[in-house]
PDB file of C-alpha atoms in Angstrom:
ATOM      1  CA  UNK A 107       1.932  11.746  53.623  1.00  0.00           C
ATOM      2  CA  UNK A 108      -0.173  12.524  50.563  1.00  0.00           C
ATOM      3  CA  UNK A 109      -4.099  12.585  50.276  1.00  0.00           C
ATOM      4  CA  UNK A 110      -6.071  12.554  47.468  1.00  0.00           C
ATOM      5  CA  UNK A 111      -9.925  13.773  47.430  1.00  0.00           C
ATOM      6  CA  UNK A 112     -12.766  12.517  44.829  1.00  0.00           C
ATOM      7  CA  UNK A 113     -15.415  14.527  46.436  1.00  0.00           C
ATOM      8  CA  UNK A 114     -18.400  13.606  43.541  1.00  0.00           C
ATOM      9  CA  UNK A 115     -19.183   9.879  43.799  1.00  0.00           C
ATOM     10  CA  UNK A 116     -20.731   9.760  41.089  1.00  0.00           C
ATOM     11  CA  UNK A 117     -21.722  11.234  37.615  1.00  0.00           C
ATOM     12  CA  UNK A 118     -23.558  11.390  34.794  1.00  0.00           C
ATOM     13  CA  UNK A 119     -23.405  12.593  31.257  1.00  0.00           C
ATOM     14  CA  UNK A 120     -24.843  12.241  28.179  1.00  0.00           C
ATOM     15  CA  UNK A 121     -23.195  10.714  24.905  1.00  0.00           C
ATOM     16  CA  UNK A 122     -21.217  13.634  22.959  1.00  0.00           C
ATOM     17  CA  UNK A 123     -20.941  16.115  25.860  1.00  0.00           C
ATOM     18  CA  UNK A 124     -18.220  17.152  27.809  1.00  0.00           C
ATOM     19  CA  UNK A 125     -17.931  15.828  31.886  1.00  0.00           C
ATOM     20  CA  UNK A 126     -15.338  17.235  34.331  1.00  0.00           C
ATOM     21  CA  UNK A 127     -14.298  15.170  37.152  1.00  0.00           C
ATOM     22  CA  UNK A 128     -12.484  16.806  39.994  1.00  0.00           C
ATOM     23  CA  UNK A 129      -9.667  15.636  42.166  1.00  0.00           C
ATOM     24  CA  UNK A 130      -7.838  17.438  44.806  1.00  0.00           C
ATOM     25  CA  UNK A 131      -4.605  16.840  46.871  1.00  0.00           C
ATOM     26  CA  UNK A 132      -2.284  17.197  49.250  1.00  0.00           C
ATOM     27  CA  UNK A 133       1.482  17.229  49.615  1.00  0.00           C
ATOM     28  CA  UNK A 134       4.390  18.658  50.605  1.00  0.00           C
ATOM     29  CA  UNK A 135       6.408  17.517  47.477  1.00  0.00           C
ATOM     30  CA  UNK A 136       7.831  19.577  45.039  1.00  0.00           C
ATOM     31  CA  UNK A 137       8.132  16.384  42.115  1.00  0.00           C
ATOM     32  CA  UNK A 138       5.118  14.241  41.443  1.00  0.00           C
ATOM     33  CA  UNK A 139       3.189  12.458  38.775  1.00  0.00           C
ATOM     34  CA  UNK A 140      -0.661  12.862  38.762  1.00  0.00           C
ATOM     35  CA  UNK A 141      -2.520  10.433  37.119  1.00  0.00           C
ATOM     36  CA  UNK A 142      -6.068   9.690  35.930  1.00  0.00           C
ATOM     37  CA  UNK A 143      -7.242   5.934  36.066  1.00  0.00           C
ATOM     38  CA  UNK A 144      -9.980   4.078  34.804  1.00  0.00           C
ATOM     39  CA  UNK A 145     -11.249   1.273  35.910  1.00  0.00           C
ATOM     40  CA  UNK A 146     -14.116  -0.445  33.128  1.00  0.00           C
ATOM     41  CA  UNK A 147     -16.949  -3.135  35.015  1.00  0.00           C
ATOM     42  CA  UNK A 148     -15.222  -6.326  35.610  1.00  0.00           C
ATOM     43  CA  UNK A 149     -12.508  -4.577  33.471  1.00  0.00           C
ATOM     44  CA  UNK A 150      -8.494  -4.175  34.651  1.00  0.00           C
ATOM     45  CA  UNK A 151      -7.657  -0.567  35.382  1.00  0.00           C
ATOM     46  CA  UNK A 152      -6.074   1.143  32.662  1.00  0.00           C
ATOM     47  CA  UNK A 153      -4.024   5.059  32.199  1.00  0.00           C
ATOM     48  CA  UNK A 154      -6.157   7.605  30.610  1.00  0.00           C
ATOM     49  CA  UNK A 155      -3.345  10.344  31.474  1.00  0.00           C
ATOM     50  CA  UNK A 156      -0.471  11.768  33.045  1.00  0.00           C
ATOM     51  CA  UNK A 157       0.782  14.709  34.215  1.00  0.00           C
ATOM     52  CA  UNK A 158       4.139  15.607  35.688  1.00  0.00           C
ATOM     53  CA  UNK A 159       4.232  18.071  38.343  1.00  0.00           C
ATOM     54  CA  UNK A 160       7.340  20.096  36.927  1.00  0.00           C
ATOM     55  CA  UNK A 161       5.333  20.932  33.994  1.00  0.00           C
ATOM     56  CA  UNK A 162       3.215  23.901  33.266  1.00  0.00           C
ATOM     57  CA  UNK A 163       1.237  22.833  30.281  1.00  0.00           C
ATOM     58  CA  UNK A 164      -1.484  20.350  30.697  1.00  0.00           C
ATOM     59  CA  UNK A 165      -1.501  17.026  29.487  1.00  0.00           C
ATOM     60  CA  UNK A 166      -4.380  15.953  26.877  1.00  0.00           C
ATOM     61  CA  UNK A 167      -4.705  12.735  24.806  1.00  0.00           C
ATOM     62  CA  UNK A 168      -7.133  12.736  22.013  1.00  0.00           C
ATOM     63  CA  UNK A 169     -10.576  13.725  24.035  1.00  0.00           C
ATOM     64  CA  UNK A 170      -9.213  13.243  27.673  1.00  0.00           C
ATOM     65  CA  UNK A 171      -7.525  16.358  28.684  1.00  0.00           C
ATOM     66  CA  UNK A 172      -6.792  18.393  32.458  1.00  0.00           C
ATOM     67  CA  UNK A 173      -6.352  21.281  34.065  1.00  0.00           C
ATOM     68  CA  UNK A 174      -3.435  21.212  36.569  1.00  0.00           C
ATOM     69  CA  UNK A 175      -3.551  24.014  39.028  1.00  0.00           C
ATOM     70  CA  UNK A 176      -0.198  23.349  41.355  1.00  0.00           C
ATOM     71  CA  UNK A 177      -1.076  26.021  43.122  1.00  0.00           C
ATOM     72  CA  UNK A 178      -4.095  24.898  43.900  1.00  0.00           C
ATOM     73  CA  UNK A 179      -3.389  20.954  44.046  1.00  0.00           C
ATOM     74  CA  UNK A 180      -6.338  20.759  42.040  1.00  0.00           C
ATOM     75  CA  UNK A 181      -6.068  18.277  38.928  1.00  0.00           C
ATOM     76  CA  UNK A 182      -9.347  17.807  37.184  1.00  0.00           C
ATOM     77  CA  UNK A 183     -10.280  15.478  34.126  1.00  0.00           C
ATOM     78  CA  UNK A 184     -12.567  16.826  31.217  1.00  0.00           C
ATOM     79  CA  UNK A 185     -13.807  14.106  29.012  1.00  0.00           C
ATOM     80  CA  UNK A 186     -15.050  15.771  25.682  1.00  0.00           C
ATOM     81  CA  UNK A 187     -17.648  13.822  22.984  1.00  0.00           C
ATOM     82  CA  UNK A 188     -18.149  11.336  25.482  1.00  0.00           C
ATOM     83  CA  UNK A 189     -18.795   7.823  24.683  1.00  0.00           C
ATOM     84  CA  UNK A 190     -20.570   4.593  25.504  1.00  0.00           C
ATOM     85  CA  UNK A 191     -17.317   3.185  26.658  1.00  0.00           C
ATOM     86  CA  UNK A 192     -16.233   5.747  28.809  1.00  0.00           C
ATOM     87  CA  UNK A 193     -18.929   4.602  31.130  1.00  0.00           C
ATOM     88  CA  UNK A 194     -15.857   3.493  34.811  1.00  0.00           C
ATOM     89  CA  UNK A 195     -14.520   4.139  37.487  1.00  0.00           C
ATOM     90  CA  UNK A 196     -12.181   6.665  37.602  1.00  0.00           C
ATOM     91  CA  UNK A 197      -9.462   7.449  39.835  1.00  0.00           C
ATOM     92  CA  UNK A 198      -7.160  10.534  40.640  1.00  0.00           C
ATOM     93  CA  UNK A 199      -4.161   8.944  41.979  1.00  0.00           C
ATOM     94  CA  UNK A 200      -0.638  10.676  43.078  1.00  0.00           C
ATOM     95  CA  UNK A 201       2.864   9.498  42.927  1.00  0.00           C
ATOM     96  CA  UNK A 202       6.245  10.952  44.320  1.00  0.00           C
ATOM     97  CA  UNK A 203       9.375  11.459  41.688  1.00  0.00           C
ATOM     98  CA  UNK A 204      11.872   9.396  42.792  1.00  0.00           C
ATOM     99  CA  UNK A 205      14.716   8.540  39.842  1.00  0.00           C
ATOM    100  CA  UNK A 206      14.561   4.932  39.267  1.00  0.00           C
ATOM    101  CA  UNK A 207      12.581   3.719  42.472  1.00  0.00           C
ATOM    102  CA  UNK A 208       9.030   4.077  42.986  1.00  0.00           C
ATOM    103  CA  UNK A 209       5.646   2.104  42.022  1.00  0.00           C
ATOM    104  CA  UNK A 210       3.550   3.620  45.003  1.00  0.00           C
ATOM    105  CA  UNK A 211       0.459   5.271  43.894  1.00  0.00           C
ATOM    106  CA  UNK A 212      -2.100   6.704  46.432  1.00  0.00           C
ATOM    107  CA  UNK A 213      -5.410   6.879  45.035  1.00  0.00           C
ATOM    108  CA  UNK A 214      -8.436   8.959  45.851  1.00  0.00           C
ATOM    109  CA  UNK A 215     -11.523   6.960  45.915  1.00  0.00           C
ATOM    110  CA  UNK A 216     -12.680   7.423  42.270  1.00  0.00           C
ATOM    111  CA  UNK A 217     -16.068   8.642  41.022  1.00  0.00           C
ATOM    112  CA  UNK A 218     -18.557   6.030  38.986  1.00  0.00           C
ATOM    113  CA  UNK A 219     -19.473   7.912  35.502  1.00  0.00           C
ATOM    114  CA  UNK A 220     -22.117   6.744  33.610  1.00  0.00           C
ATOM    115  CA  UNK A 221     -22.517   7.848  30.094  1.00  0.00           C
ATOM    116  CA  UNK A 222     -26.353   8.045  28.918  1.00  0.00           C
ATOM    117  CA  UNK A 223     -27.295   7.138  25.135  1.00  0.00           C
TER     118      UNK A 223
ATOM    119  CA  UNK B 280       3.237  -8.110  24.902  1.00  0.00           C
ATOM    120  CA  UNK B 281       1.152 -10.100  27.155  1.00  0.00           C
ATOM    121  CA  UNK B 282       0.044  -7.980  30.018  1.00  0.00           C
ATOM    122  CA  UNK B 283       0.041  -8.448  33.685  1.00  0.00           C
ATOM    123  CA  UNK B 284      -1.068 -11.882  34.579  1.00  0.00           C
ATOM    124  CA  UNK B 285      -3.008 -12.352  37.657  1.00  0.00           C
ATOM    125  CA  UNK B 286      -4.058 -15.973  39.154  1.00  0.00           C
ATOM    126  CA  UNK B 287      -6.058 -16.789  40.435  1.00  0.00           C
ATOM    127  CA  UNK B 288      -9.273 -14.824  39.556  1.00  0.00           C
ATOM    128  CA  UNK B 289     -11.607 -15.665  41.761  1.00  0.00           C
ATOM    129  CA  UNK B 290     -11.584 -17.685  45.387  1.00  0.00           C
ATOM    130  CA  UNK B 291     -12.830 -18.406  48.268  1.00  0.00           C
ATOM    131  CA  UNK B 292     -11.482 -19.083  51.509  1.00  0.00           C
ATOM    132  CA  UNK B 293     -13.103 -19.234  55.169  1.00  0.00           C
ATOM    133  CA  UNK B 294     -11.661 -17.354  58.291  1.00  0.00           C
ATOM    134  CA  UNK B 295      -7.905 -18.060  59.714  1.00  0.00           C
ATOM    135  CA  UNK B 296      -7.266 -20.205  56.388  1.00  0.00           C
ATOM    136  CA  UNK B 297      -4.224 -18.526  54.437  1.00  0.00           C
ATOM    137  CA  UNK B 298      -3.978 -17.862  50.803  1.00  0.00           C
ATOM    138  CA  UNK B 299      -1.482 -17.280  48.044  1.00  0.00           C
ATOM    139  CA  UNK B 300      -1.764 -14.679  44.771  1.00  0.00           C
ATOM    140  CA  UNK B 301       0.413 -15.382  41.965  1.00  0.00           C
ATOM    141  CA  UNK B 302       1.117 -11.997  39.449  1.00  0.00           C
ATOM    142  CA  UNK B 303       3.630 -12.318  36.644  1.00  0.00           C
ATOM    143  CA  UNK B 304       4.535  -8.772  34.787  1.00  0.00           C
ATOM    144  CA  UNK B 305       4.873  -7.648  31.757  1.00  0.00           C
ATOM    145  CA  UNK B 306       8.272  -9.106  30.308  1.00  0.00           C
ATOM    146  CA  UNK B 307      11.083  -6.815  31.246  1.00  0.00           C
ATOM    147  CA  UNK B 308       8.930  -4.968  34.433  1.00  0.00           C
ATOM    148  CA  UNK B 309      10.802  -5.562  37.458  1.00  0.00           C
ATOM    149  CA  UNK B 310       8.594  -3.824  39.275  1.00  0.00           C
ATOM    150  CA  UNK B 311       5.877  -4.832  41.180  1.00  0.00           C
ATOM    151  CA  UNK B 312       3.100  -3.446  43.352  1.00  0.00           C
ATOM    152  CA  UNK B 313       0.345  -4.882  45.218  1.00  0.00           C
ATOM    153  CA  UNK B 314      -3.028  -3.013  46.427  1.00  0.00           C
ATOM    154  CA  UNK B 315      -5.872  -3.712  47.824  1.00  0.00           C
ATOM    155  CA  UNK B 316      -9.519  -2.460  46.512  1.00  0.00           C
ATOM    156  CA  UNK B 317     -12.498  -2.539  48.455  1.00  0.00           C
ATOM    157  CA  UNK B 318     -15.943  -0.591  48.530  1.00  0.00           C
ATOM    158  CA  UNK B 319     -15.380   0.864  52.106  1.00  0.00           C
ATOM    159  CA  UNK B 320     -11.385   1.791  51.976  1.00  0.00           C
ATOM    160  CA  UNK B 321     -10.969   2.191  48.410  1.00  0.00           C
ATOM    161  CA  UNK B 322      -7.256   1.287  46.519  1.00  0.00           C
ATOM    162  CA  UNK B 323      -4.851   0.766  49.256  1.00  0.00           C
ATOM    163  CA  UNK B 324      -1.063   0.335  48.572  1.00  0.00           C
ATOM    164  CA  UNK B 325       0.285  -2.999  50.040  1.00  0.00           C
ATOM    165  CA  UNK B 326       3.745  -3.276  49.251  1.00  0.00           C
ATOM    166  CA  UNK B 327       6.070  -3.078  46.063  1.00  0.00           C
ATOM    167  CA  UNK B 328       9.088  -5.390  44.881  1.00  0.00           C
ATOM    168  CA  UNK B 329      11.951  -4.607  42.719  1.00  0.00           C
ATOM    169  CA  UNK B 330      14.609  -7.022  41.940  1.00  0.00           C
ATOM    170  CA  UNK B 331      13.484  -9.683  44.479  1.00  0.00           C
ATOM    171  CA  UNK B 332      13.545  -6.497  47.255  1.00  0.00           C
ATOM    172  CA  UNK B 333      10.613  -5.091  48.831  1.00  0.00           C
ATOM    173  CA  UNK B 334      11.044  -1.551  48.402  1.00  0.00           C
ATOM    174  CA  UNK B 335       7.950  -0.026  49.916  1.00  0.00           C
ATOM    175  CA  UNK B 336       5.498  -1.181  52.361  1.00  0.00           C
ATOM    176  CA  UNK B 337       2.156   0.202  53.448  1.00  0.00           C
ATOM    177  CA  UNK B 338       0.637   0.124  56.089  1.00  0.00           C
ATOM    178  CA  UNK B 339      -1.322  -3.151  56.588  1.00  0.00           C
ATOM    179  CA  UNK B 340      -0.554  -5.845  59.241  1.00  0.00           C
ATOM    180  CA  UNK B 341       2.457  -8.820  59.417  1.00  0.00           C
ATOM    181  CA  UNK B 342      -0.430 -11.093  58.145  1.00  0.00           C
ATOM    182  CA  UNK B 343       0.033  -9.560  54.765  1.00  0.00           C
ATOM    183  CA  UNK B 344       3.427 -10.590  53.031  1.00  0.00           C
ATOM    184  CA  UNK B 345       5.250 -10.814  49.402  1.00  0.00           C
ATOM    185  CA  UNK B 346       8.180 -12.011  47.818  1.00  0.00           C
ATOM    186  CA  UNK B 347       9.287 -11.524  44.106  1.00  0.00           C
ATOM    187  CA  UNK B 348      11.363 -13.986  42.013  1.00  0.00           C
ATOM    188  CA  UNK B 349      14.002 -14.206  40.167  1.00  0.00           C
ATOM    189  CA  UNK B 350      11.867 -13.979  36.745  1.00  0.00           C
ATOM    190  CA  UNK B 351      10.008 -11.007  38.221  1.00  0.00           C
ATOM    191  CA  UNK B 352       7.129 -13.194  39.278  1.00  0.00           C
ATOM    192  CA  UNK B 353       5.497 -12.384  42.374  1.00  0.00           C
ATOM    193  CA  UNK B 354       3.506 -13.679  45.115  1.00  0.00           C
ATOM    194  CA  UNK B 355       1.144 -12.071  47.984  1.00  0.00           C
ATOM    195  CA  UNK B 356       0.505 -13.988  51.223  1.00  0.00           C
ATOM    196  CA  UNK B 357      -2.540 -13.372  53.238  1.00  0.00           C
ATOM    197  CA  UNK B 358      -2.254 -16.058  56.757  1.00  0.00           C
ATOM    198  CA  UNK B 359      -4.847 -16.235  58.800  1.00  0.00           C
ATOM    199  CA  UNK B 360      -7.693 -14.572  57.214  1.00  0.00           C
ATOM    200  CA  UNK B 361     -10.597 -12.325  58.542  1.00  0.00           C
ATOM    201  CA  UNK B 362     -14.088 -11.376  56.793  1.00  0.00           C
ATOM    202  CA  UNK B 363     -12.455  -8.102  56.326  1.00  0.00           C
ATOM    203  CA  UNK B 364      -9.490  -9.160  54.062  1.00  0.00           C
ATOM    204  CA  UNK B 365     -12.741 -10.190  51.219  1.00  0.00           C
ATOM    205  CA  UNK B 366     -11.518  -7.738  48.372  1.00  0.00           C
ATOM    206  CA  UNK B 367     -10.019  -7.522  44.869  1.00  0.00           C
ATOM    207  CA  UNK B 368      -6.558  -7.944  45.062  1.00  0.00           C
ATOM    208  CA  UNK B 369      -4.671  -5.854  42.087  1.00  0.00           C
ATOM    209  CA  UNK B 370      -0.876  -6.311  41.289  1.00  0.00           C
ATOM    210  CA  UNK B 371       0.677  -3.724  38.718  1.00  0.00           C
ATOM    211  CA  UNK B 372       3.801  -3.880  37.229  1.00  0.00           C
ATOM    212  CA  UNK B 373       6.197  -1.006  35.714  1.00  0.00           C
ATOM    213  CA  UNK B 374       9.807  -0.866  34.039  1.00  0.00           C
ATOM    214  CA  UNK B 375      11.143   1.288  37.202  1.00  0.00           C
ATOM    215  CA  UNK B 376      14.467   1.622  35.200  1.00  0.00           C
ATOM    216  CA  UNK B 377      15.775   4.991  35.143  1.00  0.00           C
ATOM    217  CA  UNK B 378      13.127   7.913  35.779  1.00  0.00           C
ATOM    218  CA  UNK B 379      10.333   5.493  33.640  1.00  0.00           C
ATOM    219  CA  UNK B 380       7.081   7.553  32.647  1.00  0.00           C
ATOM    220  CA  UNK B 381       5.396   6.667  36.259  1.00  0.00           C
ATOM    221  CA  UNK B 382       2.953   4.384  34.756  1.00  0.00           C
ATOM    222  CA  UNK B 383       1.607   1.106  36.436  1.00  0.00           C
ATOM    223  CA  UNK B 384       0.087  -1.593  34.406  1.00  0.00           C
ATOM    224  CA  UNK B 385      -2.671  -3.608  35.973  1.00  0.00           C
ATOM    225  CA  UNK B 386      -3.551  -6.532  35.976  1.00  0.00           C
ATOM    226  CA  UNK B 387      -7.361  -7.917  36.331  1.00  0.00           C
ATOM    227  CA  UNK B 388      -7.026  -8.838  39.908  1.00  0.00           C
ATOM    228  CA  UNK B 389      -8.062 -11.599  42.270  1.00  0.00           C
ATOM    229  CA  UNK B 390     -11.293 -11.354  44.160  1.00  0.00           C
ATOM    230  CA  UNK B 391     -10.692 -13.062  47.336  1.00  0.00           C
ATOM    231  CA  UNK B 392     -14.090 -13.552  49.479  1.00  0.00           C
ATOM    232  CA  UNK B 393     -13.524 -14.696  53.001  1.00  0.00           C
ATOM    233  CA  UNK B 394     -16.521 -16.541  54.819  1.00  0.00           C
TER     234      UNK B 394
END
């Protein structure tokens, strides 16, 4: 079985700084998608980013970016310049690689970041 | 697109009644997943449908049930309810064809609260 660890509940940064969130995990598969989640107030949960497992680069899009240690099962989030409306939820989550079959995410248990003006 | 449609939004029930949640994908998903958020346990999986199948279950009790349709559309059952099922119900949907990106798409949820 996997496990996935949020160990900060929460967070706080001000507008146009950089935040790291940190996620850790465990599992004894080889092929895997990490993900980062957010989940706005009263807002459906949406992808920030993705990483597959198989690849050594890390993933960024636009000012979301992380740093994938496999080694480590460590998979942390940096937000950079952040904004009003980054202020979530956000969840590390994990899924197996499975060709064509699988929609099963397990989730850590998300940190609350609160961006200051 | 339209996204994934959840309905109802918000209820409430009382203890040992039963309810029904109603999720309709994206157009073309045939895909979908079921979990359960709450403050104390977090995002729990429930189960996952594909092609009117259930494909994965997790580990919650035969009180909890699902079927998908034809279209896609899909329903969660919750029969004889307790104050601990209270929660926000989220149902995601994905392609699932071929080795797809991974990527769920949620959809508001339902916020049961049980009295």
């Amino acid at each position: 079985a996997q496990t996935v660890t949020q160990s900060q509940p929460e967070m706080s940064v001000q507008e146009a700084e950089t935040v790291t969130l940190s996620c850790t995990y465990d599992t004894s598969e080889n092929n895997y998608y990490l993900f980062w989640y957010k989940q706005p107030p009263s807002r459906q949960m949406i992808l920030v980013i993705r990483q597959e497992a198989y690849k050594q680069q890390n993933a960024t899009e636009n000012r979301f970016s992380v740093n994938f240690q496999k080694a480590a099962k460590s998979f942390s989030l940096k937000i950079s310049d952040s904004q009003l409306g980054d202020t979530a939820m956000y969840f590390c989550a994990f899924m197996k690689l499975l060709t064509g079959a699988n929609s099963k995410l397990t989730f850590g248990k998300g940190i609350t970041l609160s961006v200051r003006p | 697109k339209a996204g994934v449609t959840q309905t109802p939004r918000y209820l409430i029930k009382t203890r040992g009644q039963q309810v029904t949640l109603s999720c309709s994908p994206i157009s073309g998903h045939r895909s979908v997943s079921w979990y359960q958020q709450t403050p104390g346990q977090g995002l729990q999986f429930l189960f996952e449908y594909f092609s009117e199948t259930q494909r994965n279950k997790g580990n919650f009790p035969g009180r909890f049930s699902g079927r998908q349709f034809s279209n896609s559309r899909s329903e969660m059952n919750v029969s004889t309810l307790e104050l601990g099922d209270s929660a926000l119900y989220l149902c995601a949907s994905s392609p699932s064809v071929g080795r797809d990106t991974g990527e769920l798409f949620f959809g508001e949820g339902s916020r049961l609260t049980v009295l």
